[in-house]
Amino acid sequence: MGMTSTALDGVHVAIIRLAAAIADGDPHQLDARMKEAIAVGTPPLAVDELLLQSVLTVGWPRALVAAGAWRAAIGAPAQNGTADLDYAAHAEWTRRGEVTCAAIYGDHYNKLRANVRALHPALEAWMVTEGYGRTLSRPGLALKLRELCTVAQTAILQTPRQLHSHLLGALRAGATFAEVEATLDVTDPMLRQAHRDQVAVLWRQVRSAWKSDE
């Protein structure tokens, strides 16, 4: 697709590359991407927020490994490290989670909640309150960039249904086609050819259906 250099600035590229490396789990790739993030002047708070949201996508094991590598690389404690620790804010997490989740899923928001509720009511509650509210609604990383990072991670993890949702979510959060394509360019070298082709087909489908979907 070849849009990385023009559609995203150096800091955004570095954050998305780091997101992909966190999902991939290769320690050498992770180290290289963290050095790149520091070299281009990525705000440490943005990386801290990426690490927190990565728990939702890649799970605790890889997120913890990445967090340890980042603390060692940056040599400083987490910024805004005491925010959203008080469970007295549970109602506020739910409120802002509903707003953020609705922004990402648009007209499909109620269907999403019903589908997840059918899997397990606790999953629905945790998705909205802990995921979209407590985590993804935090300051420090814009929602559009959060979604582009999730696009990169779900592409690496080979989870096409979630990738489909977050390709649309990135567009709903304000990403341009070029910015999404630049994000997919970041993941492209990390994918096997068959999976690379699947991602490309999925993106073409999302792009062609974007106007009618909305």
Short mmCIF file of C-alpha atoms in Angstrom, two decimals, residues 5-203:
data_model
loop_
_atom_site.label_atom_id
_atom_site.label_comp_id
_atom_site.label_asym_id
_atom_site.label_seq_id
_atom_site.Cartn_x
_atom_site.Cartn_y
_atom_site.Cartn_z
CA SER A 5 5.70 7.91 5.08
CA THR A 6 3.05 10.43 4.02
CA ALA A 7 -0.12 9.59 5.93
CA LEU A 8 1.32 9.35 9.46
CA ASP A 9 4.01 11.38 11.18
CA GLY A 10 7.09 9.81 12.73
CA VAL A 11 5.70 9.62 16.26
CA HIS A 12 2.47 7.99 15.12
CA VAL A 13 4.37 5.46 13.02
CA ALA A 14 6.61 4.65 15.99
CA ILE A 15 3.64 4.09 18.31
CA ILE A 16 1.88 1.84 15.81
CA ARG A 17 5.06 -0.13 15.14
CA LEU A 18 5.48 -0.58 18.86
CA ALA A 19 1.87 -1.76 19.17
CA ALA A 20 2.52 -4.36 16.48
CA ALA A 21 5.73 -5.48 18.19
CA ILE A 22 3.91 -5.91 21.51
CA ALA A 23 1.40 -8.20 19.78
CA ASP A 24 4.14 -10.10 17.94
CA GLY A 25 6.07 -10.76 21.15
CA ASP A 26 9.55 -10.96 19.63
CA PRO A 27 11.93 -9.40 22.20
CA HIS A 28 14.38 -8.11 19.60
CA GLN A 29 11.60 -6.43 17.62
CA LEU A 30 10.19 -5.00 20.84
CA ASP A 31 13.56 -3.55 21.83
CA ALA A 32 14.07 -2.00 18.39
CA ARG A 33 10.63 -0.43 18.34
CA MET A 34 11.07 1.06 21.81
CA LYS A 35 14.41 2.58 20.82
CA GLU A 36 12.71 4.03 17.74
CA ALA A 37 9.88 5.49 19.84
CA ILE A 38 12.39 7.20 22.13
CA ALA A 39 14.51 8.43 19.20
CA VAL A 40 11.62 10.19 17.45
CA GLY A 41 10.44 11.85 20.65
CA THR A 42 7.32 9.83 21.39
CA PRO A 43 5.72 11.15 24.60
CA PRO A 44 6.30 8.59 27.37
CA LEU A 45 2.68 9.01 28.48
CA ALA A 46 1.50 7.83 25.06
CA VAL A 47 3.54 4.64 25.36
CA ASP A 48 2.29 4.09 28.91
CA GLU A 49 -1.27 4.33 27.60
CA LEU A 50 -0.49 1.93 24.75
CA LEU A 51 0.85 -0.57 27.28
CA LEU A 52 -2.33 -0.34 29.35
CA GLN A 53 -4.66 -0.79 26.40
CA SER A 54 -2.56 -3.66 25.07
CA VAL A 55 -3.77 -5.78 27.99
CA LEU A 56 -7.19 -5.75 26.32
CA THR A 57 -5.88 -7.00 22.97
CA VAL A 58 -2.79 -9.13 23.57
CA GLY A 59 -3.39 -10.21 27.18
CA TRP A 60 -1.44 -9.80 30.39
CA PRO A 61 1.65 -11.91 29.56
CA ARG A 62 2.82 -9.91 26.53
CA ALA A 63 1.65 -6.61 27.98
CA LEU A 64 3.67 -7.22 31.16
CA VAL A 65 6.77 -8.18 29.16
CA ALA A 66 6.41 -5.00 27.11
CA ALA A 67 5.85 -2.88 30.22
CA GLY A 68 9.01 -4.26 31.80
CA ALA A 69 11.00 -3.56 28.64
CA TRP A 70 9.63 -0.01 28.46
CA ARG A 71 10.42 0.79 32.11
CA ALA A 72 13.98 -0.41 31.52
CA ALA A 73 14.27 1.54 28.25
CA ILE A 74 12.89 4.82 29.58
CA GLY A 75 14.40 4.62 33.06
CA ALA A 76 11.46 6.40 34.66
CA PRO A 77 8.22 5.47 36.45
CA ALA A 78 4.87 5.51 34.69
CA GLN A 79 3.27 8.87 34.05
CA ASN A 80 -0.27 9.39 35.37
CA GLY A 81 0.29 6.13 37.20
CA THR A 82 -2.33 6.63 39.91
CA ALA A 83 -5.23 7.54 37.60
CA ASP A 84 -8.30 5.26 37.53
CA LEU A 85 -7.27 3.14 40.49
CA ASP A 86 -10.24 4.02 42.71
CA TYR A 87 -13.22 1.71 42.22
CA ALA A 88 -15.44 4.48 43.54
CA ALA A 89 -15.22 5.77 39.95
CA HIS A 90 -16.93 2.62 38.62
CA ALA A 91 -20.09 4.50 37.55
CA GLU A 92 -18.00 7.09 35.70
CA TRP A 93 -16.02 4.35 33.94
CA THR A 94 -19.31 2.85 32.76
CA ARG A 95 -20.63 6.21 31.56
CA ARG A 96 -17.55 7.09 29.55
CA GLY A 97 -17.26 3.50 28.33
CA GLU A 98 -20.73 3.69 26.84
CA VAL A 99 -19.81 6.92 25.05
CA THR A 100 -16.52 5.59 23.67
CA CYS A 101 -17.90 2.20 22.67
CA ALA A 102 -20.82 3.84 20.86
CA ALA A 103 -18.40 6.13 19.02
CA ILE A 104 -16.37 3.14 17.81
CA TYR A 105 -19.29 0.90 16.82
CA GLY A 106 -21.79 3.48 15.60
CA ASP A 107 -25.12 1.97 14.56
CA HIS A 108 -23.79 -1.48 15.51
CA TYR A 109 -23.29 -0.54 19.19
CA ASN A 110 -26.48 -2.13 20.53
CA LYS A 111 -25.96 -5.25 18.42
CA LEU A 112 -22.41 -5.57 19.74
CA ARG A 113 -23.58 -5.37 23.33
CA ALA A 114 -26.32 -7.92 22.73
CA ASN A 115 -23.91 -10.33 21.02
CA VAL A 116 -21.33 -10.07 23.80
CA ARG A 117 -24.05 -10.34 26.47
CA ALA A 118 -25.18 -13.60 24.85
CA LEU A 119 -21.65 -14.96 25.25
CA HIS A 120 -21.62 -13.98 28.92
CA PRO A 121 -23.15 -10.99 30.74
CA ALA A 122 -19.89 -10.41 32.62
CA LEU A 123 -18.02 -10.02 29.33
CA GLU A 124 -20.41 -7.28 28.26
CA ALA A 125 -20.03 -5.42 31.55
CA TRP A 126 -16.24 -5.75 31.57
CA MET A 127 -15.99 -4.71 27.91
CA VAL A 128 -17.90 -1.48 28.49
CA THR A 129 -16.73 -0.53 31.99
CA GLU A 130 -13.19 -1.88 32.21
CA GLY A 131 -12.31 -1.90 28.52
CA TYR A 132 -13.87 1.12 26.86
CA GLY A 133 -14.42 3.13 30.03
CA ARG A 134 -11.61 2.59 32.49
CA THR A 135 -8.91 1.94 29.87
CA LEU A 136 -9.66 3.28 26.39
CA SER A 137 -11.27 6.52 27.60
CA ARG A 138 -8.19 7.62 29.53
CA PRO A 139 -6.36 10.78 28.39
CA GLY A 140 -2.84 10.55 26.99
CA LEU A 141 -3.59 8.84 23.67
CA ALA A 142 -6.19 10.03 21.18
CA LEU A 143 -9.01 7.61 20.36
CA LYS A 144 -8.10 7.53 16.66
CA LEU A 145 -4.54 6.49 17.45
CA ARG A 146 -5.77 3.95 20.00
CA GLU A 147 -7.88 2.38 17.26
CA LEU A 148 -5.04 2.37 14.75
CA CYS A 149 -2.86 0.60 17.34
CA THR A 150 -5.62 -1.97 17.83
CA VAL A 151 -5.86 -2.43 14.05
CA ALA A 152 -2.14 -3.23 14.03
CA GLN A 153 -2.41 -5.65 16.94
CA THR A 154 -5.46 -7.53 15.64
CA ALA A 155 -3.77 -7.88 12.25
CA ILE A 156 -0.70 -9.39 13.91
CA LEU A 157 -2.85 -11.69 16.07
CA GLN A 158 -4.76 -12.95 13.02
CA THR A 159 -8.19 -12.22 14.49
CA PRO A 160 -10.17 -11.15 11.41
CA ARG A 161 -13.50 -10.43 13.11
CA GLN A 162 -11.86 -8.09 15.59
CA LEU A 163 -9.71 -6.56 12.84
CA HIS A 164 -12.86 -5.88 10.82
CA SER A 165 -14.48 -4.17 13.80
CA HIS A 166 -11.47 -1.98 14.50
CA LEU A 167 -10.87 -1.05 10.88
CA LEU A 168 -14.37 0.40 11.01
CA GLY A 169 -13.70 1.77 14.49
CA ALA A 170 -10.64 3.64 13.28
CA LEU A 171 -12.66 5.21 10.49
CA ARG A 172 -15.43 6.17 12.91
CA ALA A 173 -12.80 7.71 15.19
CA GLY A 174 -11.69 9.97 12.35
CA ALA A 175 -8.92 8.04 10.60
CA THR A 176 -8.58 8.53 6.86
CA PHE A 177 -8.26 5.67 4.41
CA ALA A 178 -4.61 6.65 3.96
CA GLU A 179 -3.95 6.49 7.72
CA VAL A 180 -5.50 3.02 7.95
CA GLU A 181 -3.48 1.85 4.96
CA ALA A 182 -0.33 3.27 6.50
CA THR A 183 -1.11 1.32 9.67
CA LEU A 184 -1.53 -1.89 7.70
CA ASP A 185 1.77 -1.15 5.95
CA VAL A 186 3.42 -1.25 9.37
CA THR A 187 2.16 -4.78 10.01
CA ASP A 188 2.68 -6.06 6.47
CA PRO A 189 6.34 -7.17 6.81
CA MET A 190 5.46 -9.07 10.00
CA LEU A 191 2.82 -11.26 8.33
CA ARG A 192 3.06 -14.43 6.31
CA GLN A 193 2.00 -14.00 2.69
CA ALA A 194 -1.31 -15.85 3.06
CA HIS A 195 -2.32 -13.77 6.04
CA ARG A 196 -1.08 -10.60 4.37
CA ASP A 197 -3.42 -11.31 1.47
CA GLN A 198 -6.34 -11.94 3.85
CA VAL A 199 -5.79 -8.61 5.58
CA ALA A 200 -5.64 -6.81 2.24
CA VAL A 201 -8.90 -8.41 1.09
CA LEU A 202 -10.62 -7.56 4.37
CA TRP A 203 -9.51 -3.93 4.15
#
